[in-house]
Amino acid sequence: MTTPLLQMKGIGKSFGANRVLQDVHLDLFAGEVHILAGENGAGKSTLINILGGVHQDYEGQILLDGTARQFKSVLEAARHGIAVIHQELSLVNTLSVADNLFLGREVCRWSWLQRTSMLAQARQWLAALDLDIDVTCPVEQYPVGIRQMIEICKALSLQSRIMVMDEPTSALTEPESQRLFGLIDTLKQRGVGIIYITHKMEEIYRIGDRITVLRDGQAIGTARSHLLPQDTLVTWMVGRTIQEQFPNHAPHTGEVCLQARHFTVPDPDRRGACVVDHVNLAVHAGEIVGVAGLQGSGNSALLNGLFGTFGRRVQGDVQINGRPYTAFSPGHSIARGMALVTNDRKTTGLIASMNIIQNVTLASLKAFCEGGFLQPKAERRAAAQQSRALNLKASSLNEDMDCLSGGNQQKVVLAKWLETRPRILLLDDPCRGVDIGAKHEIYELMTRLCTEGVAIVLVSSEMPELLCMSDRILVMHRGQVTLALNRDEATQEKILYAALGKRNNA
Amino acid sequence: MKDLKTPGRPWTSSPSARALGALVAVLLLGALFNAEGAFFKWGTHRDMLRAVSVFGILACGMTGVIISGGIDLSVGSILALASVTFSLLTIHWHWAAPWAVLACLGVGMACGLCSGALVAKAKMQPFIATLAMMVFARGLAKWVTGGEKISQAVKQSDGTFAYVDLPPLFKWIDSRILYDNISVVTLVFLTCLLLCWVLLNKLRAGRYIYAVGGNEEAARLSGVPVGLIRIVTYGVSGLCCAVAGMCQACQEYQGDPEAGAGYELSAIAMVVIGGTSLNGGKGSIWLTLIGVLTIGYLDKILSINAVGEDKRLMLTGIIVVAAVLLQKSRR
């Protein structure tokens, strides 16, 4: 048996009194994809940070090719061929592709940049990964999927033999993901070992050779992926058996709550173009309408446009509960009973510098005021009630956002919107980066809200979620609705076909 | 200062504890170099408070602006504008004090609202917008006065000077009350502090100020009137400038269009030394009070020990860096 590329033995780590990792073993062979799975807060990121040289004080041993190593810095780990590709990409967006690839190790002669040779070299690297892009263009002009590949290319050019990918597909469209998987196959053939973190079941079985599951800082088990049935995997992750991932739910269709005719959102970057193009939509009380589509298809922009994120730039005829709505500002939307859970809680959902109570009451603060003066007791009461109802796990309501796991942060966002007592709930990928347990709770919440007569519009990047939760599904492609399906006639194939557009008539 | 009680974290990580640490260090320095006991006399502290009050009033308004994620460079110039307006109205034009005060507050607030509108509506960067206001207000102050100081000496048409009486308000604000134990300007400062505390901690607008500074987009999507809140913070800062300008005029018995140059930097330094983050969203008015006292005491201790101004400035620079590093290292 060959020596593993990497062995992590008996890794332990505490933050203060908080024990986050306990005696974790992990090994990685060349040309292997090792999936690291586990709920949010299981300790995956900490383990990766130890490997990447972010944390230097840990227990246990890291062996590279059988030799013990101790990394004093991120740079040192990188020198030993360890590359961590983070969720937040670490490229400088305003610099060109080539400049990014050479950042920190520019080719110079007498401190003059050797531009021609760098460009040639950069093109060569990209060609090796079948990436055909202009290396002189700023990185920001490319979509996230391409940026990720540039980053992988950079890691490869640094002679990295161990690549850690932390939820790389969370921001990618389906074709982009497929392309990434192809790239991963290429990397495997080149003998690169990959540690791959993901929440998505399909990916685990699509690309994983072996799986290690972490739970509460402990390694629960490691197995070859084809020998590990999905049920067992889920049990390992959550520590309990989830019989059915999606709750049963029957539509409670009532009156039309939200109706949009010829709703159009102009593209802010391109004159004359639209991100949402004459969409017709009607959502009834107690109904979940799913809006499928690849990234950039306009499904997310549709929700944001209706809610007023883009202000009054949008056009079309919108009615809420039969009354016309033209204000298109978040404030007015909230007053009319609309709520929008955005797809990125860090940048548009939470206020990290405020505590749980302040975040929960932010959107409905007028209700907690008398003559402009805040009523702290009422605020605390409401936040406590919401956090109980949503099963929020926090040591205190004064806790800051950065102490909470992704799932709990999302619950705070949900609590904020539920506190506004919405009648129309717009959910833009509400389960992104949320662990399985919390996901299930969010699904149950949606079901419960439906029975209470709330109209829900759901945009999701995960197909099973859309298929199982929606009563009706609209599929969008390039800003237009290309297909409308009822629950019983919807299949993954039909949706994907429509989402890709009818042009590729295969 | 409820941060002190946050469970699960060492008390040293709370911003108020760290800011207090810096203040205590400066006070210990004072006790050590007490200039033959001068530091232990109340008079020293009273004079320190008097000297620091004008800056403190500016820092009050600055705190709100900085928490909302902005910066206000125009405070020194607006102070000068308010100070010459007040002197002109009361000394030369003999306006009754209440009307003059209201007019000054109006002028200050108008300048602040103007900066705020440039930031919120015209989407200019706060640094640029308030830099423009800083230059403009200074120019306006000079234009109003013709570049001269407005004092008791009033120039007559024949070129000679006639002396007029100083309105009683000047003397009263410059006086000390409570058996000579505290300056009136210090009380004005404390009142501003209290009002800003009510605004930032008790009113809905205050919560919105924190939210806008913490994450503007998330706040906007939660229905917070972001533009209005920004305008309000600059307006409040302008009001504080007007109050500070009037105090300055009373202390100097004149309105000087050159007054307040560089005050904006002192006010920002006081807010930042307290621990309020320039990134916005974090901080409090009490931290600003600690920052004001830290700088005030530092200056006082150096001056009672007869350290020359050259060394004083250098030392102040070093200690500002040390205080901020101290706060960073434990984060």
Coordinates of N, CA and C in Angstrom, one line a residue, chain A residues 11 122 171 266 275 284 466 500:
Chain A
I11 N -6.2 14.8 15.5 CA -6.3 16.3 15.5 C -7.3 16.7 16.5
A122 N 0.5 32.2 -18.5 CA -0.9 32.2 -18.0 C -1.8 31.4 -19.0
A171 N -22.2 28.4 -5.4 CA -22.6 29.6 -6.2 C -22.6 29.3 -7.6
P266 N -35.4 45.8 -15.9 CA -34.3 46.1 -16.8 C -33.0 45.8 -16.2
V275 N -33.4 41.6 -17.2 CA -33.1 40.4 -16.5 C -34.4 39.6 -16.2
H284 N -51.4 32.2 -4.9 CA -52.5 32.1 -4.1 C -52.1 32.0 -2.6
L466 N -37.1 22.0 -4.7 CA -38.1 22.6 -5.6 C -39.2 21.6 -5.9
L500 N -32.5 25.2 -19.4 CA -31.4 25.3 -20.4 C -31.9 26.1 -21.6

